[in-house]
Short mmCIF file of the C-alpha atoms (twelve columns), coordinates in Angstrom:
data_MODEL
# 
_entry.id   MODEL 
# 
loop_
_atom_site.group_PDB 
_atom_site.id 
_atom_site.type_symbol 
_atom_site.label_atom_id 
_atom_site.label_alt_id 
_atom_site.label_comp_id 
_atom_site.label_asym_id 
_atom_site.label_seq_id 
_atom_site.Cartn_x 
_atom_site.Cartn_y 
_atom_site.Cartn_z 
_atom_site.pdbx_PDB_model_num 
ATOM 1   C CA . MET A 1   6.445   17.610  21.401 1 
ATOM 2   C CA . LYS A 2   8.433   15.180  23.433 1 
ATOM 3   C CA . ARG A 3   11.110  17.069  25.327 1 
ATOM 4   C CA . ALA A 4   14.346  17.677  23.370 1 
ATOM 5   C CA . SER A 5   13.213  15.861  20.261 1 
ATOM 6   C CA . LEU A 6   12.810  18.970  18.111 1 
ATOM 7   C CA . PHE A 7   16.395  20.132  18.431 1 
ATOM 8   C CA . THR A 8   18.375  16.988  18.975 1 
ATOM 9   C CA . LEU A 9   16.564  14.749  16.507 1 
ATOM 10  C CA . ALA A 10  16.206  17.449  13.854 1 
ATOM 11  C CA . PHE A 11  20.012  17.745  14.077 1 
ATOM 12  C CA . MET A 12  20.343  13.992  13.777 1 
ATOM 13  C CA . GLY A 13  18.048  14.052  10.759 1 
ATOM 14  C CA . ALA A 14  20.605  16.087  8.829  1 
ATOM 15  C CA . PHE A 15  22.334  12.789  8.123  1 
ATOM 16  C CA . SER A 16  20.814  10.419  5.623  1 
ATOM 17  C CA . VAL A 17  19.656  6.984   6.824  1 
ATOM 18  C CA . SER A 18  20.278  4.330   4.235  1 
ATOM 19  C CA . GLN A 19  19.752  1.037   6.031  1 
ATOM 20  C CA . SER A 20  16.641  -0.897  5.108  1 
ATOM 21  C CA . ALA A 21  14.783  -2.867  7.717  1 
ATOM 22  C CA . LYS A 22  11.589  -4.843  8.070  1 
ATOM 23  C CA . ALA A 23  8.919   -4.475  10.689 1 
ATOM 24  C CA . VAL A 24  9.541   -6.248  13.957 1 
ATOM 25  C CA . ASP A 25  7.119   -9.188  13.797 1 
ATOM 26  C CA . TYR A 26  6.083   -10.617 17.185 1 
ATOM 27  C CA . PRO A 27  4.074   -13.772 17.805 1 
ATOM 28  C CA . LEU A 28  0.895   -12.820 19.605 1 
ATOM 29  C CA . PRO A 29  1.043   -13.770 23.291 1 
ATOM 30  C CA . PRO A 30  -1.555  -16.131 24.771 1 
ATOM 31  C CA . ASP A 31  -4.945  -14.914 25.984 1 
ATOM 32  C CA . GLY A 32  -4.558  -12.765 29.082 1 
ATOM 33  C CA . SER A 33  -1.007  -11.685 28.192 1 
ATOM 34  C CA . ARG A 34  0.138   -8.396  26.634 1 
ATOM 35  C CA . LEU A 35  3.921   -8.778  26.958 1 
ATOM 36  C CA . VAL A 36  5.929   -9.401  23.759 1 
ATOM 37  C CA . GLY A 37  9.579   -9.265  22.759 1 
ATOM 38  C CA . GLN A 38  12.858  -8.721  24.527 1 
ATOM 39  C CA . ASN A 39  14.910  -5.602  25.002 1 
ATOM 40  C CA . GLN A 40  18.232  -5.697  23.208 1 
ATOM 41  C CA . THR A 41  21.617  -4.133  23.741 1 
ATOM 42  C CA . TYR A 42  23.706  -2.742  20.887 1 
ATOM 43  C CA . THR A 43  27.250  -1.428  20.901 1 
ATOM 44  C CA . VAL A 44  27.659  1.686   18.799 1 
ATOM 45  C CA . GLN A 45  30.060  1.144   15.886 1 
ATOM 46  C CA . GLU A 46  32.344  3.578   14.022 1 
ATOM 47  C CA . GLY A 47  29.912  3.774   11.085 1 
ATOM 48  C CA . ASP A 48  26.877  4.660   13.224 1 
ATOM 49  C CA . LYS A 49  26.449  8.391   12.611 1 
ATOM 50  C CA . ASN A 50  23.640  9.035   15.069 1 
ATOM 51  C CA . LEU A 51  20.646  7.550   16.871 1 
ATOM 52  C CA . GLN A 52  18.534  7.745   13.740 1 
ATOM 53  C CA . THR A 53  20.950  5.400   12.032 1 
ATOM 54  C CA . ILE A 54  20.692  2.925   14.903 1 
ATOM 55  C CA . ALA A 55  16.913  3.298   15.109 1 
ATOM 56  C CA . ARG A 56  16.535  2.558   11.423 1 
ATOM 57  C CA . ARG A 57  18.623  -0.599  11.803 1 
ATOM 58  C CA . PHE A 58  16.119  -1.900  14.362 1 
ATOM 59  C CA . ASP A 59  13.068  -0.325  12.690 1 
ATOM 60  C CA . THR A 60  12.220  1.717   15.734 1 
ATOM 61  C CA . ALA A 61  12.070  5.417   16.598 1 
ATOM 62  C CA . ALA A 62  15.097  7.387   17.793 1 
ATOM 63  C CA . MET A 63  12.833  9.057   20.370 1 
ATOM 64  C CA . LEU A 64  12.148  5.636   21.918 1 
ATOM 65  C CA . ILE A 65  15.883  4.980   22.156 1 
ATOM 66  C CA . LEU A 66  16.311  8.357   23.864 1 
ATOM 67  C CA . GLU A 67  13.598  7.406   26.366 1 
ATOM 68  C CA . ALA A 68  15.254  4.053   27.116 1 
ATOM 69  C CA . ASN A 69  18.768  5.631   27.400 1 
ATOM 70  C CA . ASN A 70  18.005  8.974   29.050 1 
ATOM 71  C CA . THR A 71  21.647  10.024  29.397 1 
ATOM 72  C CA . ILE A 72  22.745  9.127   25.858 1 
ATOM 73  C CA . ALA A 73  24.009  11.752  23.398 1 
ATOM 74  C CA . PRO A 74  22.131  12.227  20.094 1 
ATOM 75  C CA . VAL A 75  25.409  11.261  18.397 1 
ATOM 76  C CA . PRO A 76  26.777  8.542   20.689 1 
ATOM 77  C CA . LYS A 77  30.434  7.655   20.707 1 
ATOM 78  C CA . PRO A 78  31.624  4.299   19.294 1 
ATOM 79  C CA . GLY A 79  31.638  1.710   22.048 1 
ATOM 80  C CA . THR A 80  28.558  3.149   23.799 1 
ATOM 81  C CA . LEU A 81  26.180  0.416   24.958 1 
ATOM 82  C CA . VAL A 82  22.618  1.253   23.900 1 
ATOM 83  C CA . THR A 83  19.398  -0.379  25.067 1 
ATOM 84  C CA . ILE A 84  17.004  -1.035  22.181 1 
ATOM 85  C CA . PRO A 85  13.438  -1.010  23.606 1 
ATOM 86  C CA . SER A 86  12.044  -3.963  21.653 1 
ATOM 87  C CA . GLN A 87  10.069  -5.417  24.561 1 
ATOM 88  C CA . LEU A 88  6.603   -3.911  24.931 1 
ATOM 89  C CA . LEU A 89  3.084   -4.259  26.190 1 
ATOM 90  C CA . LEU A 90  0.423   -4.415  23.525 1 
ATOM 91  C CA . PRO A 91  -2.083  -1.513  23.752 1 
ATOM 92  C CA . ASP A 92  -5.241  -2.244  25.686 1 
ATOM 93  C CA . VAL A 93  -7.560  -2.310  22.655 1 
ATOM 94  C CA . PRO A 94  -8.941  -5.089  20.427 1 
ATOM 95  C CA . ARG A 95  -6.190  -6.842  18.454 1 
ATOM 96  C CA . LYS A 96  -7.639  -6.129  15.066 1 
ATOM 97  C CA . GLY A 97  -6.399  -4.195  12.029 1 
ATOM 98  C CA . ILE A 98  -4.255  -1.114  12.544 1 
ATOM 99  C CA . VAL A 99  -3.674  0.399   15.997 1 
ATOM 100 C CA . VAL A 100 -1.656  3.606   16.388 1 
ATOM 101 C CA . ASN A 101 -0.448  4.640   19.833 1 
ATOM 102 C CA . LEU A 102 0.583   8.292   19.477 1 
ATOM 103 C CA . ALA A 103 2.462   8.380   22.766 1 
ATOM 104 C CA . GLU A 104 4.676   5.499   21.582 1 
ATOM 105 C CA . LEU A 105 5.198   6.741   18.001 1 
ATOM 106 C CA . ARG A 106 4.317   3.192   17.004 1 
ATOM 107 C CA . LEU A 107 1.864   1.571   14.585 1 
ATOM 108 C CA . TYR A 108 0.670   -1.968  15.320 1 
ATOM 109 C CA . TYR A 109 -0.786  -4.150  12.567 1 
ATOM 110 C CA . PHE A 110 -2.664  -7.317  13.554 1 
ATOM 111 C CA . PRO A 111 -2.965  -9.577  10.468 1 
ATOM 112 C CA . PRO A 112 -6.268  -11.445 10.039 1 
ATOM 113 C CA . ASP A 113 -4.649  -14.822 10.816 1 
ATOM 114 C CA . GLY A 114 -4.520  -13.792 14.497 1 
ATOM 115 C CA . ARG A 115 -1.055  -15.233 15.049 1 
ATOM 116 C CA . SER A 116 1.236   -12.191 15.052 1 
ATOM 117 C CA . VAL A 117 1.546   -8.433  15.384 1 
ATOM 118 C CA . GLN A 118 3.786   -6.224  13.300 1 
ATOM 119 C CA . VAL A 119 5.228   -3.111  14.956 1 
ATOM 120 C CA . TYR A 120 6.400   -0.039  12.969 1 
ATOM 121 C CA . PRO A 121 7.831   3.351   13.981 1 
ATOM 122 C CA . LEU A 122 5.726   6.330   13.023 1 
ATOM 123 C CA . GLY A 123 5.930   10.089  12.515 1 
ATOM 124 C CA . ILE A 124 2.891   12.041  13.703 1 
ATOM 125 C CA . GLY A 125 1.431   15.535  13.793 1 
ATOM 126 C CA . GLN A 126 3.398   18.450  15.156 1 
ATOM 127 C CA . LEU A 127 2.398   20.863  17.915 1 
ATOM 128 C CA . GLY A 128 -0.738  22.729  16.861 1 
ATOM 129 C CA . LEU A 129 -1.456  20.158  14.157 1 
ATOM 130 C CA . ALA A 130 -1.740  17.070  16.310 1 
ATOM 131 C CA . THR A 131 -2.906  13.739  14.895 1 
ATOM 132 C CA . PRO A 132 -6.338  13.173  16.459 1 
ATOM 133 C CA . GLU A 133 -7.452  10.073  18.296 1 
ATOM 134 C CA . MET A 134 -10.024 8.228   16.201 1 
ATOM 135 C CA . THR A 135 -11.805 4.979   15.500 1 
ATOM 136 C CA . THR A 136 -12.147 4.569   11.761 1 
ATOM 137 C CA . ARG A 137 -11.111 2.364   8.823  1 
ATOM 138 C CA . VAL A 138 -8.970  2.424   5.686  1 
ATOM 139 C CA . GLY A 139 -11.124 4.283   3.189  1 
ATOM 140 C CA . GLN A 140 -8.852  4.211   0.146  1 
ATOM 141 C CA . LYS A 141 -5.523  2.696   -0.966 1 
ATOM 142 C CA . ILE A 142 -3.488  5.074   -3.140 1 
ATOM 143 C CA . PRO A 143 -0.381  3.796   -4.968 1 
ATOM 144 C CA . ASN A 144 1.924   6.490   -6.374 1 
ATOM 145 C CA . PRO A 145 -0.027  9.345   -4.740 1 
ATOM 146 C CA . THR A 146 0.183   12.944  -5.799 1 
ATOM 147 C CA . TRP A 147 0.285   15.601  -3.072 1 
ATOM 148 C CA . THR A 148 -1.920  18.665  -3.020 1 
ATOM 149 C CA . PRO A 149 -0.638  20.847  -0.165 1 
ATOM 150 C CA . THR A 150 -3.404  22.617  1.723  1 
ATOM 151 C CA . PRO A 151 -3.465  26.457  1.816  1 
ATOM 152 C CA . GLY A 152 -2.247  26.252  5.440  1 
ATOM 153 C CA . ILE A 153 0.698   24.103  4.553  1 
ATOM 154 C CA . ARG A 154 1.615   26.371  1.623  1 
ATOM 155 C CA . GLN A 155 1.425   29.421  3.881  1 
ATOM 156 C CA . ARG A 156 3.629   27.860  6.577  1 
ATOM 157 C CA . SER A 157 6.131   26.875  3.884  1 
ATOM 158 C CA . LEU A 158 6.166   30.429  2.515  1 
ATOM 159 C CA . GLU A 159 6.929   31.721  6.003  1 
ATOM 160 C CA . ARG A 160 10.021  29.508  5.914  1 
ATOM 161 C CA . GLY A 161 10.966  30.793  2.492  1 
ATOM 162 C CA . VAL A 162 9.747   27.731  0.549  1 
ATOM 163 C CA . SER A 163 7.207   28.110  -2.276 1 
ATOM 164 C CA . LEU A 164 5.256   24.909  -2.815 1 
ATOM 165 C CA . PRO A 165 3.521   24.112  -6.121 1 
ATOM 166 C CA . PRO A 166 -0.259  23.546  -6.126 1 
ATOM 167 C CA . VAL A 167 0.293   19.840  -6.836 1 
ATOM 168 C CA . VAL A 168 3.391   17.664  -6.385 1 
ATOM 169 C CA . PRO A 169 3.364   14.766  -8.847 1 
ATOM 170 C CA . ALA A 170 3.999   11.163  -7.916 1 
ATOM 171 C CA . GLY A 171 7.681   10.161  -7.759 1 
ATOM 172 C CA . PRO A 172 10.749  10.107  -5.562 1 
ATOM 173 C CA . ASN A 173 10.335  13.746  -4.478 1 
ATOM 174 C CA . ASN A 174 6.759   13.379  -3.335 1 
ATOM 175 C CA . PRO A 175 6.394   13.913  0.444  1 
ATOM 176 C CA . LEU A 176 3.770   11.118  0.566  1 
ATOM 177 C CA . GLY A 177 6.203   8.551   -0.783 1 
ATOM 178 C CA . ARG A 178 5.035   5.715   -3.031 1 
ATOM 179 C CA . TYR A 179 2.059   4.482   -0.998 1 
ATOM 180 C CA . ALA A 180 -0.727  6.068   1.012  1 
ATOM 181 C CA . LEU A 181 -3.733  4.831   2.985  1 
ATOM 182 C CA . ARG A 182 -6.531  7.369   3.246  1 
ATOM 183 C CA . LEU A 183 -8.536  7.091   6.486  1 
ATOM 184 C CA . ALA A 184 -12.350 7.346   6.462  1 
ATOM 185 C CA . TYR A 185 -12.315 10.032  9.155  1 
ATOM 186 C CA . GLY A 186 -13.478 13.601  8.810  1 
ATOM 187 C CA . SER A 187 -13.166 14.684  5.193  1 
ATOM 188 C CA . GLY A 188 -10.499 12.090  4.438  1 
ATOM 189 C CA . GLU A 189 -7.670  14.510  5.204  1 
ATOM 190 C CA . TYR A 190 -5.670  12.058  7.312  1 
ATOM 191 C CA . LEU A 191 -3.353  9.555   5.633  1 
ATOM 192 C CA . ILE A 192 -0.911  6.884   6.676  1 
ATOM 193 C CA . HIS A 193 1.778   7.252   4.037  1 
ATOM 194 C CA . GLY A 194 5.434   6.980   3.123  1 
ATOM 195 C CA . THR A 195 7.918   9.806   2.946  1 
ATOM 196 C CA . ASN A 196 10.792  11.201  0.966  1 
ATOM 197 C CA . ALA A 197 12.402  12.277  4.267  1 
ATOM 198 C CA . PRO A 198 12.903  9.029   6.242  1 
ATOM 199 C CA . SER A 199 14.826  10.845  9.000  1 
ATOM 200 C CA . SER A 200 11.525  12.473  10.010 1 
ATOM 201 C CA . VAL A 201 9.945   9.120   10.974 1 
ATOM 202 C CA . GLY A 202 9.620   8.871   14.732 1 
ATOM 203 C CA . LEU A 203 9.129   12.609  15.222 1 
ATOM 204 C CA . ARG A 204 6.246   15.046  15.628 1 
ATOM 205 C CA . VAL A 205 6.737   16.921  12.382 1 
ATOM 206 C CA . SER A 206 3.707   16.340  10.080 1 
ATOM 207 C CA . SER A 207 0.586   18.381  9.547  1 
ATOM 208 C CA . GLY A 208 -1.498  15.601  11.171 1 
ATOM 209 C CA . CYS A 209 -0.897  12.653  8.872  1 
ATOM 210 C CA . MET A 210 1.141   9.614   9.933  1 
ATOM 211 C CA . ARG A 211 4.311   8.837   8.020  1 
ATOM 212 C CA . MET A 212 6.302   5.594   7.774  1 
ATOM 213 C CA . PHE A 213 9.640   4.446   6.398  1 
ATOM 214 C CA . PRO A 214 9.315   3.631   2.641  1 
ATOM 215 C CA . ASP A 215 9.858   -0.121  3.149  1 
ATOM 216 C CA . ASP A 216 7.409   -0.189  6.037  1 
ATOM 217 C CA . ILE A 217 4.496   1.537   4.291  1 
ATOM 218 C CA . LYS A 218 5.050   -0.736  1.294  1 
ATOM 219 C CA . ALA A 219 4.806   -3.836  3.501  1 
ATOM 220 C CA . LEU A 220 1.702   -2.519  5.281  1 
ATOM 221 C CA . PHE A 221 0.072   -1.327  2.040  1 
ATOM 222 C CA . MET A 222 0.404   -4.741  0.452  1 
ATOM 223 C CA . GLN A 223 -1.339  -6.474  3.361  1 
ATOM 224 C CA . VAL A 224 -4.275  -4.261  4.285  1 
ATOM 225 C CA . GLY A 225 -7.478  -3.770  2.352  1 
ATOM 226 C CA . VAL A 226 -10.082 -1.040  2.131  1 
ATOM 227 C CA . GLY A 227 -12.270 -1.397  5.222  1 
ATOM 228 C CA . THR A 228 -9.428  -2.501  7.537  1 
ATOM 229 C CA . PRO A 229 -10.253 -1.073  11.001 1 
ATOM 230 C CA . VAL A 230 -8.009  1.668   12.303 1 
ATOM 231 C CA . ARG A 231 -7.787  2.822   15.916 1 
ATOM 232 C CA . VAL A 232 -5.647  5.850   16.900 1 
ATOM 233 C CA . ILE A 233 -5.125  6.157   20.627 1 
ATOM 234 C CA . ASN A 234 -2.911  8.035   23.056 1 
ATOM 235 C CA . GLN A 235 -1.784  5.709   25.884 1 
ATOM 236 C CA . PRO A 236 1.505   6.868   27.473 1 
ATOM 237 C CA . VAL A 237 0.941   4.444   30.383 1 
ATOM 238 C CA . LYS A 238 0.216   0.747   29.813 1 
ATOM 239 C CA . TYR A 239 0.016   -2.000  32.442 1 
ATOM 240 C CA . SER A 240 -0.532  -5.735  32.540 1 
ATOM 241 C CA . VAL A 241 -1.018  -8.633  34.930 1 
ATOM 242 C CA . GLU A 242 0.490   -11.551 33.056 1 
ATOM 243 C CA . PRO A 243 -0.805  -15.171 33.289 1 
ATOM 244 C CA . ASN A 244 2.204   -16.064 35.479 1 
ATOM 245 C CA . GLY A 245 1.184   -13.385 37.959 1 
ATOM 246 C CA . LYS A 246 3.950   -10.883 37.057 1 
ATOM 247 C CA . ARG A 247 2.907   -7.282  36.932 1 
ATOM 248 C CA . TYR A 248 4.332   -4.812  34.420 1 
ATOM 249 C CA . ILE A 249 3.969   -1.172  33.552 1 
ATOM 250 C CA . GLU A 250 5.354   0.620   30.487 1 
ATOM 251 C CA . VAL A 251 5.563   4.390   30.756 1 
ATOM 252 C CA . HIS A 252 6.301   6.808   27.913 1 
ATOM 253 C CA . ARG A 253 6.763   10.519  28.106 1 
ATOM 254 C CA . PRO A 254 3.401   12.080  27.267 1 
ATOM 255 C CA . LEU A 255 2.899   14.315  24.227 1 
ATOM 256 C CA . SER A 256 3.183   17.940  25.272 1 
ATOM 257 C CA . GLN A 257 0.631   20.563  24.272 1 
ATOM 258 C CA . ASP A 258 3.047   23.463  24.050 1 
ATOM 259 C CA . GLU A 259 6.771   24.001  23.554 1 
ATOM 260 C CA . GLY A 260 7.436   24.924  27.172 1 
ATOM 261 C CA . GLN A 261 6.186   21.717  28.779 1 
ATOM 262 C CA . ASN A 262 8.677   19.259  30.265 1 
ATOM 263 C CA . THR A 263 7.498   15.773  29.312 1 
ATOM 264 C CA . GLN A 264 9.682   14.279  32.051 1 
ATOM 265 C CA . THR A 265 7.565   15.911  34.746 1 
ATOM 266 C CA . MET A 266 4.144   16.729  33.195 1 
ATOM 267 C CA . SER A 267 1.100   14.823  34.484 1 
ATOM 268 C CA . TYR A 268 -0.562  11.868  32.807 1 
ATOM 269 C CA . SER A 269 -4.017  10.837  31.815 1 
ATOM 270 C CA . LEU A 270 -4.010  7.364   33.417 1 
ATOM 271 C CA . PRO A 271 -5.781  4.363   31.935 1 
ATOM 272 C CA . VAL A 272 -8.947  2.931   33.438 1 
ATOM 273 C CA . GLY A 273 -8.179  0.506   36.268 1 
ATOM 274 C CA . PHE A 274 -4.674  1.787   36.869 1 
ATOM 275 C CA . ALA A 275 -5.477  3.047   40.399 1 
ATOM 276 C CA . GLN A 276 -6.745  -0.385  41.390 1 
ATOM 277 C CA . PHE A 277 -3.689  -2.009  39.785 1 
ATOM 278 C CA . THR A 278 -1.372  0.315   41.747 1 
ATOM 279 C CA . HIS A 279 -2.985  -0.269  45.108 1 
ATOM 280 C CA . ASP A 280 -3.352  -4.031  44.778 1 
ATOM 281 C CA . LYS A 281 -1.282  -5.859  47.383 1 
ATOM 282 C CA . ALA A 282 0.439   -7.785  44.567 1 
ATOM 283 C CA . SER A 283 1.875   -4.525  43.218 1 
ATOM 284 C CA . ASP A 284 4.958   -2.754  44.583 1 
ATOM 285 C CA . LYS A 285 3.905   0.904   44.902 1 
ATOM 286 C CA . ALA A 286 7.487   2.125   45.274 1 
ATOM 287 C CA . GLN A 287 8.585   0.442   42.035 1 
ATOM 288 C CA . ILE A 288 5.522   1.840   40.274 1 
ATOM 289 C CA . ASP A 289 6.438   5.326   41.458 1 
ATOM 290 C CA . ARG A 290 10.022  4.880   40.211 1 
ATOM 291 C CA . ALA A 291 8.817   3.665   36.822 1 
ATOM 292 C CA . MET A 292 6.355   6.563   36.540 1 
ATOM 293 C CA . TYR A 293 9.174   9.028   37.298 1 
ATOM 294 C CA . ARG A 294 11.768  7.373   35.020 1 
ATOM 295 C CA . ARG A 295 9.454   7.031   31.966 1 
ATOM 296 C CA . ALA A 296 11.771  4.586   30.221 1 
ATOM 297 C CA . GLY A 297 9.382   3.510   27.459 1 
ATOM 298 C CA . TYR A 298 9.707   -0.266  28.042 1 
ATOM 299 C CA . PRO A 299 7.996   -2.706  30.424 1 
ATOM 300 C CA . VAL A 300 9.186   -2.809  34.016 1 
ATOM 301 C CA . VAL A 301 8.296   -5.493  36.554 1 
ATOM 302 C CA . VAL A 302 6.398   -3.955  39.459 1 
ATOM 303 C CA . SER A 303 5.310   -7.126  41.308 1 
ATOM 304 C CA . SER A 304 5.655   -7.141  45.055 1 
ATOM 305 C CA . GLY A 305 8.933   -8.803  46.000 1 
ATOM 306 C CA . ALA A 306 10.572  -8.260  42.613 1 
ATOM 307 C CA . THR A 307 13.946  -6.521  42.629 1 
ATOM 308 C CA . PRO A 308 14.786  -3.741  40.141 1 
ATOM 309 C CA . ALA A 309 17.634  -5.862  38.709 1 
ATOM 310 C CA . ALA A 310 15.234  -8.686  37.986 1 
ATOM 311 C CA . SER A 311 13.024  -6.337  36.003 1 
ATOM 312 C CA . GLY A 312 15.463  -6.011  33.136 1 
ATOM 313 C CA . SER A 313 18.345  -8.443  33.341 1 
ATOM 314 C CA . ALA A 314 16.425  -11.480 32.132 1 
ATOM 315 C CA . SER A 315 14.850  -9.673  29.171 1 
ATOM 316 C CA . VAL A 316 17.875  -8.230  27.384 1 
ATOM 317 C CA . LEU A 317 19.315  -9.804  24.263 1 
ATOM 318 C CA . SER A 318 22.843  -8.841  23.168 1 
ATOM 319 C CA . VAL A 319 23.048  -8.109  19.429 1 
ATOM 320 C CA . GLN A 320 26.132  -7.762  17.299 1 
ATOM 321 C CA . ASN A 321 26.399  -5.057  14.633 1 
ATOM 322 C CA . GLY A 322 26.231  -7.349  11.624 1 
ATOM 323 C CA . ALA A 323 23.200  -9.282  12.861 1 
ATOM 324 C CA . ALA A 324 21.111  -6.490  14.281 1 
ATOM 325 C CA . VAL A 325 18.300  -6.536  11.755 1 
ATOM 326 C CA . THR A 326 17.969  -10.313 11.780 1 
ATOM 327 C CA . ALA A 327 17.895  -10.384 15.566 1 
ATOM 328 C CA . ALA A 328 15.226  -7.713  15.664 1 
ATOM 329 C CA . GLU A 329 13.076  -9.638  13.250 1 
ATOM 330 C CA . LYS A 330 13.397  -12.864 15.248 1 
ATOM 331 C CA . VAL A 331 12.845  -11.409 18.714 1 
ATOM 332 C CA . THR A 332 10.255  -13.277 20.712 1 
ATOM 333 C CA . GLN A 333 8.853   -13.191 24.207 1 
# 
């Protein structure tokens, strides 16, 4: 899993998260551009119990906030200034249907009108039960799903002292929530679904399925149809040369393969073309190296001649507590 997320975010998840939020809806950038949104800053308030609370307000993952603020405490003190990583580079895949980037803990939905992209936080498979990369489609839409835990899930639960029934009926206590999308991959064992434990969204805790906040899966469920294409990728490093010539990279901590790996230092599988991008005279190799080391999870300007201050100062929007959700919904490039 991503370093420190198991302990710190499981602790944070002990608190309930009650705020409702909508997906962050970005206008699609013009052809040749992948940059959308603006980073935001948020001042922690007295009522903000933990990073999960703040993440839910902005409909993002607490792990992404930890990446962007690598010295922040899981329960930050009131008055702490937090960067909300709401600027991003779109994944380097066709802008069609559902795209999941496991390394980002994000789901992208590209509506058929071709004018926007909706971005949702996501929970994915835990160590040993990783969500696989795949190219598939939505095979079935299931409202009010029942849950039939597999023998493996029942055995793991028994080892923790929990006896699961053979079938969990639909309702508020169902781990699949109110809506599920069955993927036409393998034997149909992988779902995108809701959850009765919203504090687990944004973590690696599932048995391979992908879970969303209840409001988010409802919004997605109502828009997609059977046959909608689904692409699940793992791209911790994204890069772009924008139409104005600016060069960006966005680096996330990679998903570890065992508990002992340090995701701040482990090596990457780099995207095709990245070596050429790095060594181009228009790129600043030193800034690229700093961004690859920092792994902040949001786009950084790495054009030759750009200063580190210029990389972020022009793309940060200050948001007040009472207007946080509205501002997140309205954020544009």
